[in-house]
mmCIF file of C-alpha atoms in Angstrom:
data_model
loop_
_atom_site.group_PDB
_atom_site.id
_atom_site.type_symbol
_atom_site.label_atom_id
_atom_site.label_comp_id
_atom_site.label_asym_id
_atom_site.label_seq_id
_atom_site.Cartn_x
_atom_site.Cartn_y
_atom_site.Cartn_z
ATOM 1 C CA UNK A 1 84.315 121.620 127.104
ATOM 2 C CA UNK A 2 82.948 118.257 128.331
ATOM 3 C CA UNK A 3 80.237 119.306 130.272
ATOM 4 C CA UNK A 4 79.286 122.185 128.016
ATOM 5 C CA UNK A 5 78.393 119.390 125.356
ATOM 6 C CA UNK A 6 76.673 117.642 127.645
ATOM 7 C CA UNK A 7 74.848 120.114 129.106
ATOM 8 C CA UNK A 8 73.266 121.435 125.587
ATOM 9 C CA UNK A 9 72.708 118.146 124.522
ATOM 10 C CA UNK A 10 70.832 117.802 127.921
ATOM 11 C CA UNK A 11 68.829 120.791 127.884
ATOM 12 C CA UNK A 12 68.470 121.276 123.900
ATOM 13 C CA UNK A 13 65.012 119.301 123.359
ATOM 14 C CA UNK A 14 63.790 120.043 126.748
ATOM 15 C CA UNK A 15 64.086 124.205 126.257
ATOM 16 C CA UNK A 16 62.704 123.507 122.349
ATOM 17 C CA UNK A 17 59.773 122.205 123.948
ATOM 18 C CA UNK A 18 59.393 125.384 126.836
ATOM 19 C CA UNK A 19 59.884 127.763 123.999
ATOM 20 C CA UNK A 20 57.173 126.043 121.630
ATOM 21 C CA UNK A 21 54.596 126.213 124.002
ATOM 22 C CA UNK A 22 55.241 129.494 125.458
ATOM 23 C CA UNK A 23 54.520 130.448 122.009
ATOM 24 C CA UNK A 24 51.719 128.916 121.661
ATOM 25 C CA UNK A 25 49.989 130.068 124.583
ATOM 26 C CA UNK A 26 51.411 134.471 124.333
ATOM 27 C CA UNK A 27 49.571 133.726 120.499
ATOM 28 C CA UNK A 28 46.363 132.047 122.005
ATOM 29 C CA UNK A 29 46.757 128.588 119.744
ATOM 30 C CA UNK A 30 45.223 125.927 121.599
ATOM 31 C CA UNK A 31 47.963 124.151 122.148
ATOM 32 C CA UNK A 32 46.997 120.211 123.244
ATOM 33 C CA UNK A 33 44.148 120.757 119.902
ATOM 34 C CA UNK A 34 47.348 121.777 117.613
ATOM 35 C CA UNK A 35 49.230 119.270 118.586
ATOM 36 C CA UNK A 36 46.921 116.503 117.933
ATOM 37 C CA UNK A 37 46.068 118.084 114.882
ATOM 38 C CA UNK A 38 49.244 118.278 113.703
ATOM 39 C CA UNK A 39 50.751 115.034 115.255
ATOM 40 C CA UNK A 40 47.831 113.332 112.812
ATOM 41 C CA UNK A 41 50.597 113.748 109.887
ATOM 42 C CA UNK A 42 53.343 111.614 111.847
ATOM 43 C CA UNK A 43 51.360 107.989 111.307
ATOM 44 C CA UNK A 44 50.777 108.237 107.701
ATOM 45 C CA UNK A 45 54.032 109.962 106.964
ATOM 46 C CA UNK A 46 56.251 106.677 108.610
ATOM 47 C CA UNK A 47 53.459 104.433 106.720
ATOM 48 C CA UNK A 48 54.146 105.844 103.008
ATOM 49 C CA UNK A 49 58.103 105.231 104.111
ATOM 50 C CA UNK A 50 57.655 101.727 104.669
ATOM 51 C CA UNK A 51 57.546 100.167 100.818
ATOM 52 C CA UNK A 52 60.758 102.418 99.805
ATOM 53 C CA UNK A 53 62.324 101.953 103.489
ATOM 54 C CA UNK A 54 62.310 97.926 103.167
ATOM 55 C CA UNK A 55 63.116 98.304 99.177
ATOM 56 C CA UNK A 56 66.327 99.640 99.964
ATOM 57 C CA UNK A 57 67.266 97.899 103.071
ATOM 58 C CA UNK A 58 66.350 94.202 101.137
ATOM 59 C CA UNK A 59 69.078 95.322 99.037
ATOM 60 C CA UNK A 60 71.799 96.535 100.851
ATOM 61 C CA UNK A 61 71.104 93.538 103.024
ATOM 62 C CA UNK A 62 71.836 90.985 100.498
ATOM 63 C CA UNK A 63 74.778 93.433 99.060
ATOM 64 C CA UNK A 64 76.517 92.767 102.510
ATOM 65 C CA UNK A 65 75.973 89.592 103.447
ATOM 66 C CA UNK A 66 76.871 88.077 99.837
ATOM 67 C CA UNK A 67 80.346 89.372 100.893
ATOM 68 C CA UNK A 68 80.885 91.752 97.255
ATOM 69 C CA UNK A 69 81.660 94.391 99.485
ATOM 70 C CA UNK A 70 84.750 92.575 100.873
ATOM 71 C CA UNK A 71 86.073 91.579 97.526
ATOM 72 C CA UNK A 72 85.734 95.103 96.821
ATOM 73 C CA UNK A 73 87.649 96.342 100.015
ATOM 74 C CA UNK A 74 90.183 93.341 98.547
ATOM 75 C CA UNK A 75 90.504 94.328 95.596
ATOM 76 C CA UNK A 76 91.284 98.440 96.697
ATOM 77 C CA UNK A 77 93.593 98.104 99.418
ATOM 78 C CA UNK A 78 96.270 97.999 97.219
ATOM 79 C CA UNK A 79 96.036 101.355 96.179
ATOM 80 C CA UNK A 80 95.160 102.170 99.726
ATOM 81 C CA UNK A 81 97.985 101.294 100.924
ATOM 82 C CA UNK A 82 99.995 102.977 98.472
ATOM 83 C CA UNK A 83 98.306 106.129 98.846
ATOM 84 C CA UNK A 84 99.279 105.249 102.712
ATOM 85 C CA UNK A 85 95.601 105.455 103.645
ATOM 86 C CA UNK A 86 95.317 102.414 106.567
ATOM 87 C CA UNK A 87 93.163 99.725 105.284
ATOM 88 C CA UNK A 88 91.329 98.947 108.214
ATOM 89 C CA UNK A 89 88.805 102.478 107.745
ATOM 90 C CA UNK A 90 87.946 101.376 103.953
ATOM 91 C CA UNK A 91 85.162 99.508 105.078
ATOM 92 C CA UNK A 92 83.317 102.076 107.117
ATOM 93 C CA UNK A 93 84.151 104.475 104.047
ATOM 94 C CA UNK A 94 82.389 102.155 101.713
ATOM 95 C CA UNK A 95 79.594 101.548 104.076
ATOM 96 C CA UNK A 96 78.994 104.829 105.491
ATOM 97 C CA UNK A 97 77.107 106.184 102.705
ATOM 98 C CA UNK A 98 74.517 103.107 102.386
ATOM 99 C CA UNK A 99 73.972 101.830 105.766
ATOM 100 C CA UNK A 100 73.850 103.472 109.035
ATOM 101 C CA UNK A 101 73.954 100.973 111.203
ATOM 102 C CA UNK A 102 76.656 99.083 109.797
ATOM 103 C CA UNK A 103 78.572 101.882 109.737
ATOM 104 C CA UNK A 104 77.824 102.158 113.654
ATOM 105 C CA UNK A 105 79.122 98.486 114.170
ATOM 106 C CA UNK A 106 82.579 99.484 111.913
ATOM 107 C CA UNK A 107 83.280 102.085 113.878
ATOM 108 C CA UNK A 108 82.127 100.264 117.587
ATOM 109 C CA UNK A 109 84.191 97.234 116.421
ATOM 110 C CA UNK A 110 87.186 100.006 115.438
ATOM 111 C CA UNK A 111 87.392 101.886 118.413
ATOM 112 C CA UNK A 112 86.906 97.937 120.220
ATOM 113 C CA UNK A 113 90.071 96.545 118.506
ATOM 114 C CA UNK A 114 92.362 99.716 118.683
ATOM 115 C CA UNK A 115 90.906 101.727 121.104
ATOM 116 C CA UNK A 116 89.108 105.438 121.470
ATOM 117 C CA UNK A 117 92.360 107.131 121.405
ATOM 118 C CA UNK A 118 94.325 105.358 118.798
ATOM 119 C CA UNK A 119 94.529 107.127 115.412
ATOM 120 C CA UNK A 120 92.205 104.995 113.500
ATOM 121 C CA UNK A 121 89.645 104.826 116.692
ATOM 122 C CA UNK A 122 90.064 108.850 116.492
ATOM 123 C CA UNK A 123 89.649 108.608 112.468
ATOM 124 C CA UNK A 124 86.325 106.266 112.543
ATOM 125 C CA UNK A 125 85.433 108.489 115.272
ATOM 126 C CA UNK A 126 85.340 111.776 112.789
ATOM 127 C CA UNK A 127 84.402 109.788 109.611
ATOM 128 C CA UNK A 128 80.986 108.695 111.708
ATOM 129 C CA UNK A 129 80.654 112.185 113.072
ATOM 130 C CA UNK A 130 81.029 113.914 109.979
ATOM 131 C CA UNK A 131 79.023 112.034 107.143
ATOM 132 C CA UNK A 132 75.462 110.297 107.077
ATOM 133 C CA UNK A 133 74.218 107.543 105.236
ATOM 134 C CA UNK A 134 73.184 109.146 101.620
ATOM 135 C CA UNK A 135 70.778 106.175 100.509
ATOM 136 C CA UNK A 136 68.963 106.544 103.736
ATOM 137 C CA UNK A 137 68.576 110.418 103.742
ATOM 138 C CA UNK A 138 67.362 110.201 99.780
ATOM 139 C CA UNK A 139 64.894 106.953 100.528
ATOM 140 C CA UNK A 140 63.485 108.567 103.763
ATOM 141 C CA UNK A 141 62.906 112.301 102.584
ATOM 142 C CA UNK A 142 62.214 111.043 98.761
ATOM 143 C CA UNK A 143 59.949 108.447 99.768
ATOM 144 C CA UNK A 144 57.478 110.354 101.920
ATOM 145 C CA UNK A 145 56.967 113.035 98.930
ATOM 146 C CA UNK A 146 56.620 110.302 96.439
ATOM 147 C CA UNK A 147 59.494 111.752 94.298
ATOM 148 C CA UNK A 148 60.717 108.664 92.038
ATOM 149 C CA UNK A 149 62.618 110.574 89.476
ATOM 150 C CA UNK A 150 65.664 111.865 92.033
ATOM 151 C CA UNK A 151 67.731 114.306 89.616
ATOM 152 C CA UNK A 152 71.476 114.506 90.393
ATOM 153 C CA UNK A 153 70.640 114.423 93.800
ATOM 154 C CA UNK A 154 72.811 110.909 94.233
ATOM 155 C CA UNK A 155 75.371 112.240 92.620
ATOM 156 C CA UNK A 156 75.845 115.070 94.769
ATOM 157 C CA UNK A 157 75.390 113.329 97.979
ATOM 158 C CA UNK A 158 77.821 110.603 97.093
ATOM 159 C CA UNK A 159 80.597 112.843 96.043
ATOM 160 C CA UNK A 160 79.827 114.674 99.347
ATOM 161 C CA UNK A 161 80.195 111.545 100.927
ATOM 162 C CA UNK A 162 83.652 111.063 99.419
ATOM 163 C CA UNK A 163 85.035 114.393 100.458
ATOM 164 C CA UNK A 164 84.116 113.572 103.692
ATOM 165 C CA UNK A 165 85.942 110.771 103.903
ATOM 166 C CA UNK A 166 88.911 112.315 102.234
ATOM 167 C CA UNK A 167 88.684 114.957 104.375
ATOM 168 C CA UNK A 168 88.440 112.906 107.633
ATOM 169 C CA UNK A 169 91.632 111.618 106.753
ATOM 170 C CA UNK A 170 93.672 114.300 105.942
ATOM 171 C CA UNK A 171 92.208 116.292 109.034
ATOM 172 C CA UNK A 172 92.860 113.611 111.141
ATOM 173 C CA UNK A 173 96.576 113.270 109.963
ATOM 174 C CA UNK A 174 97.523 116.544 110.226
ATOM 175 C CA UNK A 175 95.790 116.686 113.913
ATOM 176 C CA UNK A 176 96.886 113.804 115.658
ATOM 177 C CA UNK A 177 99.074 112.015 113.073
ATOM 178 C CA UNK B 1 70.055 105.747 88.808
ATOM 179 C CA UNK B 2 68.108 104.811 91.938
ATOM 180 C CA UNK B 3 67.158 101.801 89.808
ATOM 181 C CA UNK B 4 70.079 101.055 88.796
ATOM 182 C CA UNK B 5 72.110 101.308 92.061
ATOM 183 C CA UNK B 6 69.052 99.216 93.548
ATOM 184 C CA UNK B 7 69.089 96.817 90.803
ATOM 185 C CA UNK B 8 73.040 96.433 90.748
ATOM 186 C CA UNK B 9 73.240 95.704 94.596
ATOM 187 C CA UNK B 10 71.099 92.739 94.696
ATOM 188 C CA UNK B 11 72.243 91.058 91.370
ATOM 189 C CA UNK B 12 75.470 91.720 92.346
ATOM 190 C CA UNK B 13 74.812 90.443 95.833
ATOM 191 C CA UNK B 14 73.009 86.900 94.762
ATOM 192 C CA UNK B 15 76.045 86.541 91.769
ATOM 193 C CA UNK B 16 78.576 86.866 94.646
ATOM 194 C CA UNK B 17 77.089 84.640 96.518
ATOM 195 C CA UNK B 18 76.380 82.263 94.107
ATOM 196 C CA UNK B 19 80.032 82.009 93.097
ATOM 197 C CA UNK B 20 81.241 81.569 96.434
ATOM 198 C CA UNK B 21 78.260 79.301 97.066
ATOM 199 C CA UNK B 22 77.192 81.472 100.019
ATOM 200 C CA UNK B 23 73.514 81.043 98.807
ATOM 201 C CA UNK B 24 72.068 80.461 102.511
ATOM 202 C CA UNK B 25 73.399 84.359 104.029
ATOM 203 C CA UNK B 26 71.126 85.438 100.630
ATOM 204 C CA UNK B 27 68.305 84.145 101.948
ATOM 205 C CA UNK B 28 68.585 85.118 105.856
ATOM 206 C CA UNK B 29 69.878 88.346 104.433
ATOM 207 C CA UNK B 30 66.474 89.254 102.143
ATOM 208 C CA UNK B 31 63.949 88.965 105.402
ATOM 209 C CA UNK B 32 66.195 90.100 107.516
ATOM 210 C CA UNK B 33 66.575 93.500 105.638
ATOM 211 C CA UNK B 34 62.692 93.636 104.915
ATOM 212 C CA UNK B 35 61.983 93.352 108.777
ATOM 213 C CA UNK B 36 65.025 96.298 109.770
ATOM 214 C CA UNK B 37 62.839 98.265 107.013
ATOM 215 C CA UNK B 38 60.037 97.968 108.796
ATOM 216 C CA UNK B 39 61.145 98.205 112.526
ATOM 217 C CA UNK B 40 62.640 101.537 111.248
ATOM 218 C CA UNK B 41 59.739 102.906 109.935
ATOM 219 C CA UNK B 42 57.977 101.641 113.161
ATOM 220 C CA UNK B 43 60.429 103.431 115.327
ATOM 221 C CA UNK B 44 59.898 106.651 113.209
ATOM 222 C CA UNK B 45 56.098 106.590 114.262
ATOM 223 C CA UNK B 46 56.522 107.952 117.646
ATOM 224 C CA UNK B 47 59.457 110.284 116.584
ATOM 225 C CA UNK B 48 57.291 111.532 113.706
ATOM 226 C CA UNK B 49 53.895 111.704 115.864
ATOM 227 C CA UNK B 50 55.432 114.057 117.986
ATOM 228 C CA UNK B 51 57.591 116.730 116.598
ATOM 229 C CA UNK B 52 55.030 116.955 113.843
ATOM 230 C CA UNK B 53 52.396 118.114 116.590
ATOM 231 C CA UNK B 54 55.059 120.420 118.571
ATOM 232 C CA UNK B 55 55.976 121.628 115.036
ATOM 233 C CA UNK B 56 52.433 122.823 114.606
ATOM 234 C CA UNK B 57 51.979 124.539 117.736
ATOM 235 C CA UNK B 58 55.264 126.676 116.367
ATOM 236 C CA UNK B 59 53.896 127.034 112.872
ATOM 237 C CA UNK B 60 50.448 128.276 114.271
ATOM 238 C CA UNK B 61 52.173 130.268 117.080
ATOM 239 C CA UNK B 62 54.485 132.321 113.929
ATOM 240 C CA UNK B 63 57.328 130.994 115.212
ATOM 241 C CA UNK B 64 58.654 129.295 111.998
ATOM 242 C CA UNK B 65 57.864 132.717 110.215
ATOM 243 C CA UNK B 66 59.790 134.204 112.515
ATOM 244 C CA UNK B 67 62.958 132.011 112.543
ATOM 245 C CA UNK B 68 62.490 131.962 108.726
ATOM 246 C CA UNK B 69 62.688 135.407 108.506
ATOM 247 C CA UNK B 70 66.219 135.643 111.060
ATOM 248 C CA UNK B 71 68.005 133.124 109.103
ATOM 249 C CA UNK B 72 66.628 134.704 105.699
ATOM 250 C CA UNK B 73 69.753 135.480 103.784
ATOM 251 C CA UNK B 74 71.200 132.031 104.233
ATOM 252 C CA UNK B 75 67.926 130.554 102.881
ATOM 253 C CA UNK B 76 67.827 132.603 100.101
ATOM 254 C CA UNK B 77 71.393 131.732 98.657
ATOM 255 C CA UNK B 78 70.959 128.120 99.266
ATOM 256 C CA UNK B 79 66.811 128.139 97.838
ATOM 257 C CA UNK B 80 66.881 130.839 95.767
ATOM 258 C CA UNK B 81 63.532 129.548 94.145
ATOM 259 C CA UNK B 82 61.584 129.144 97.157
ATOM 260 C CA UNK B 83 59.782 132.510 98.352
ATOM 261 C CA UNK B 84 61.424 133.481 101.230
ATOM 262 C CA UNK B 85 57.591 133.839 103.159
ATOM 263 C CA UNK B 86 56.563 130.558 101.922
ATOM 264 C CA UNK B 87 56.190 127.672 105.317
ATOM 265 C CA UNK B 88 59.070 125.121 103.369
ATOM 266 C CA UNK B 89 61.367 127.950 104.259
ATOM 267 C CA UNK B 90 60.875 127.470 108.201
ATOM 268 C CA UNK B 91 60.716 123.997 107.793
ATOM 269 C CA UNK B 92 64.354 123.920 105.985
ATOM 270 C CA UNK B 93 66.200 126.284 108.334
ATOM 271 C CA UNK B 94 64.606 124.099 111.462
ATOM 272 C CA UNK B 95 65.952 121.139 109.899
ATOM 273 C CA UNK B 96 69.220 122.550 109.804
ATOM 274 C CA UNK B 97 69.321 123.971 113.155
ATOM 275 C CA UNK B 98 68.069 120.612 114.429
ATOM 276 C CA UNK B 99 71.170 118.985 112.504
ATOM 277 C CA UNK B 100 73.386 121.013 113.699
ATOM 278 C CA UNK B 101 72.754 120.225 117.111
ATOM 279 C CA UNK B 102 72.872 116.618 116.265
ATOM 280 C CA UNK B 103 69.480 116.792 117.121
ATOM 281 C CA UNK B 104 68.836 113.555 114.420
ATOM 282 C CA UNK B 105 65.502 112.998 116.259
ATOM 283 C CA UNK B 106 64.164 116.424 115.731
ATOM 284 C CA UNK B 107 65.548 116.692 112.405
ATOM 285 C CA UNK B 108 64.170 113.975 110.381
ATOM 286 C CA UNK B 109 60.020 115.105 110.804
ATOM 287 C CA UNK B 110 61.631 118.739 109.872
ATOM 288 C CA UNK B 111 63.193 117.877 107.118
ATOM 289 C CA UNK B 112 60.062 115.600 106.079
ATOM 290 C CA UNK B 113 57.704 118.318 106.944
ATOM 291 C CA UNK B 114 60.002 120.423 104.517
ATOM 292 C CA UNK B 115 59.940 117.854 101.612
ATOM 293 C CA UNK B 116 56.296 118.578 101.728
ATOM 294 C CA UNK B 117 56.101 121.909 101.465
ATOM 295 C CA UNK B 118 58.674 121.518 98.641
ATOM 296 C CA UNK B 119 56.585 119.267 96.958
ATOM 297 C CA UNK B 120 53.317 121.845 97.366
ATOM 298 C CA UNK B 121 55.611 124.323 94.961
ATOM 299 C CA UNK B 122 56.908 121.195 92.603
ATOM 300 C CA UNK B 123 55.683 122.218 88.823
ATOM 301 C CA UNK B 124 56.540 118.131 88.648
ATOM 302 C CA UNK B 125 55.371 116.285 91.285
ATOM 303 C CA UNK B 126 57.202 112.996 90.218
ATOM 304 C CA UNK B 127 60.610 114.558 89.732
ATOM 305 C CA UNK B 128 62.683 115.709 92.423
ATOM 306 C CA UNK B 129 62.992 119.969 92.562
ATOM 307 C CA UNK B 130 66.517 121.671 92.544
ATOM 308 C CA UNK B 131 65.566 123.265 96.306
ATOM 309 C CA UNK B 132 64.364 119.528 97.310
ATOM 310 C CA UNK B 133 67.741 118.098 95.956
ATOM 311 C CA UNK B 134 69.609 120.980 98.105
ATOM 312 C CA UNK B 135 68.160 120.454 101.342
ATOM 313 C CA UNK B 136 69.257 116.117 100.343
ATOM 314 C CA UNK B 137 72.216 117.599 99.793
ATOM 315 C CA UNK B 138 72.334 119.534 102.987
ATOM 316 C CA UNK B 139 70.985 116.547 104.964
ATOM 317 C CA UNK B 140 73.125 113.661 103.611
ATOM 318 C CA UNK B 141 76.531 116.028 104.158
ATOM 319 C CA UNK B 142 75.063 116.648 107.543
ATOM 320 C CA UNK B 143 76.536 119.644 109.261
ATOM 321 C CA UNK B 144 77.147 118.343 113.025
ATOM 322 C CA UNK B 145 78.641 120.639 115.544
ATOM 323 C CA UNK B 146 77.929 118.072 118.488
ATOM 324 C CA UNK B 147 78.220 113.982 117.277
ATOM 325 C CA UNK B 148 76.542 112.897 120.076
ATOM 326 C CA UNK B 149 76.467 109.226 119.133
ATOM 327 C CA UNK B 150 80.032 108.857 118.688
ATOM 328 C CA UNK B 151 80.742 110.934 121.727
ATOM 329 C CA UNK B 152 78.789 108.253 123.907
ATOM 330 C CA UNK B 153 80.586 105.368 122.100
ATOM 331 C CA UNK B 154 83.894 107.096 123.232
ATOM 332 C CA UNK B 155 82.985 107.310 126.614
ATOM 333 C CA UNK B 156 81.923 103.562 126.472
ATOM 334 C CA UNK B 157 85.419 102.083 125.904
ATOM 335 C CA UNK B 158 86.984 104.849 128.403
ATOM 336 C CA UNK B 159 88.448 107.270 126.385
ATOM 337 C CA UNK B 160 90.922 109.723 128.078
ATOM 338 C CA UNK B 161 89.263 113.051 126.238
ATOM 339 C CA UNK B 162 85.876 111.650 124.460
ATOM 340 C CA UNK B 163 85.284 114.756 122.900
ATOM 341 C CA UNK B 164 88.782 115.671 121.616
ATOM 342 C CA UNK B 165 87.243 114.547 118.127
ATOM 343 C CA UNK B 166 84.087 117.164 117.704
ATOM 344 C CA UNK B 167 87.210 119.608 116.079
ATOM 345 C CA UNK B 168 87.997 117.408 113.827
ATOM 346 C CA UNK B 169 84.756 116.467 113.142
ATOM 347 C CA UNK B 170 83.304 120.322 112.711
ATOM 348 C CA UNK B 171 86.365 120.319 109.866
ATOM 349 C CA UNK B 172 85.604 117.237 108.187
ATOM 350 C CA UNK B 173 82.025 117.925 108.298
ATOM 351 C CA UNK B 174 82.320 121.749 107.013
ATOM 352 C CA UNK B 175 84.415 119.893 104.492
ATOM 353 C CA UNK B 176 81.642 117.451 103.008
ATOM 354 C CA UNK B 177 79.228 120.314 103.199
ATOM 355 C CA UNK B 178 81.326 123.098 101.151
ATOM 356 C CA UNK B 179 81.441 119.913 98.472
ATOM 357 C CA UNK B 180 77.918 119.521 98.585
ATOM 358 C CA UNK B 181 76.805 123.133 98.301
ATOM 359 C CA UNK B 182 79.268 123.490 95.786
ATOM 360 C CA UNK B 183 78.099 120.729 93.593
ATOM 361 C CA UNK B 184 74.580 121.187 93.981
ATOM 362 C CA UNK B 185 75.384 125.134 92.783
ATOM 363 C CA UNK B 186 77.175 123.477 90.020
ATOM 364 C CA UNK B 187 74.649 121.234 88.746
ATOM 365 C CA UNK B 188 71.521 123.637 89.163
ATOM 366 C CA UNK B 189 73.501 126.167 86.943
ATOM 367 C CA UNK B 190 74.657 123.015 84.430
ATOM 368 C CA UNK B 191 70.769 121.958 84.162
ATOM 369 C CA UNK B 192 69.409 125.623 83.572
ATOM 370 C CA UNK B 193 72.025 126.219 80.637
ATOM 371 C CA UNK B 194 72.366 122.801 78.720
ATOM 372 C CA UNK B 195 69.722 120.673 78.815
#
């Protein structure tokens, strides 16, 4: 099972690649021309990111460091621990949905303190794997269309978010619990 | 309630810290974001640079139309406004693939790429489209077979089985997704009928 994963994660880009060109060349596109051509989007696209990209991170930045988001973890656990859900994963719940890499450093630090194969290094491990970070996502993919006005697109990624995390847990339990 | 959210995390955020006088960490905090948005946009140059230009040779080559095509009935329940010929439609199911394969690289320009395409079709071009707010919805619940991230992490600290968590994971993640699809069914239908 091991080296199966590794293997396709190994040869997945490499064989995209092989198959795009042999493509291109069976359908006589001139390949290195297309490819400039079309690589021409890339530069602007990451440009018109940049205003929404640094909005969003200003503000999540200051959200974290001011330390609400511990008084909030604080002011759950309570019910947490009543609903016998181990306080230590709240955080990367909270902070899975609006920042990546923080989530990253939870779930490193987790999997430091308690180790890989512990149950709550095996639950960040799932939570990480099975989520992204919603605020990213929307600002990214949003921001290089110029959409302002998002819909209930929030709303569904959030609540997506939180049956992911629900789901991580239960999952977990019932696997290695 | 993008404004709101933003608006609520940094008043919330400099009230915080001026109750618990913890004014300085504001301050570091507001630059230091601003830079780590702009380092990730920088990184997302070369990413974007060149999948974009492979991703042309495979529009130009038919190969989109083609993979469109194969995954059709999928794309049609999920975007049953976009026409299933149209070049978003290639663009989505890529995107997918790509995330499936934890392929987060490959994805993003894909999904980006899509967004236009979306956007091309958009009767308004400043308000998000039900078929853009499905493929965010897609994205953000992000259907992983293979966390490859969180695989090398577990290998790092010397697990015994680093991959005994990609079951659990598939689950969870098919789990988040079902929600997603779900709720984004729910809401198109809601905002056709209602409002």
């Amino acid at each position: 099972m091991y080296n199966m994963v590794t293997t396709i994660s190994l040869w997945a880009i490499p064989a995209i690649i092989v198959l795009i060109l042999l493509a291109g060349a069976v359908n006589r596109v001139p390949v290195y021309e297309t490819f400039v051509e079309g690589a021409k989007d890339g530069f602007d696209t990451a440009i018109k990111i940049i205003p929404h990209l640094v909005g969003m991170m200003v503000a999540v930045s200051i959200f974290r460091a001011s330390g609400a988001l511990d008084y909030i973890i604080k002011a759950i656990s309570p019910i947490l621990t009543a609903l016998q859900i181990p306080a230590e994963i709240v955080p990367l719940a909270l902070i899975r949905p609006i920042s990546g890499t923080g989530a990253l450093a939870i779930t490193t630090n987790i999997i430091e303190n308690f180790g890989p194969d512990s149950f709550l290094g095996r639950l960040a491990s799932t939570m990480q794997g099975s989520t992204d970070t919603t605020l990213y996502v929307m600002t990214v993919y949003f921001g290089a269309v110029g959409i302002r006005k998002v819909g209930y697109a929030l709303k569904v990624g959030l609540w997506a978010d939180i049956a992911g995390a629900v789901a991580a847990i239960v999952i977990v339990t019932l696997v290695f619990g | 309630m993008v404004n709101v959210i933003w608006m609520g995390l940094i008043l919330i955020g400099i009230l915080v810290a001026a109750i618990t006088g913890n004014m300085e960490a504001i301050n570091e905090a507001a630059f230091e974001g601003a830079k780590v948005g702009v380092t990730i946009c920088f990184g997302l140059i070369s990413v974007l640079v060149f999948w974009l230009g492979m991703m042309k040779i495979a529009e130009e080559a038919g190969l989109l139309r083609l993979f469109a095509r194969a995954l059709g009935p999928v794309g049609r329940f999920l975007f049953p406004d976009v026409p299933k010929d149209s070049p978003a439609m290639g663009y989505i199911l890529s995107n997918m693939s790509a995330n499936l394969f934890g392929l987060g690289n490959a994805a993003t320009p894909m999904g980006i790429k899509a967004m236009e395409e979306l956007q091309k079709i958009n009767p308004n071009k400043d308000q998000a489209s039900p078929a853009m707010i499905t493929l965010l919805a897609l994205n953000t619940s992000s259907i992983t077979l293979i966390p490859t991230t969180i695989i090398a992490i577990r290998m790092n600290y010397e697990s015994a089985n680093p991959v005994e968590i990609v079951g659990t994971t598939i689950l969870a993640t098919m789990c988040s997704t079902v929600v997603a699809i779900l709720l984004d069914k729910w809401f198109r239908y809601r905002n056709r009928h209602h409002i």
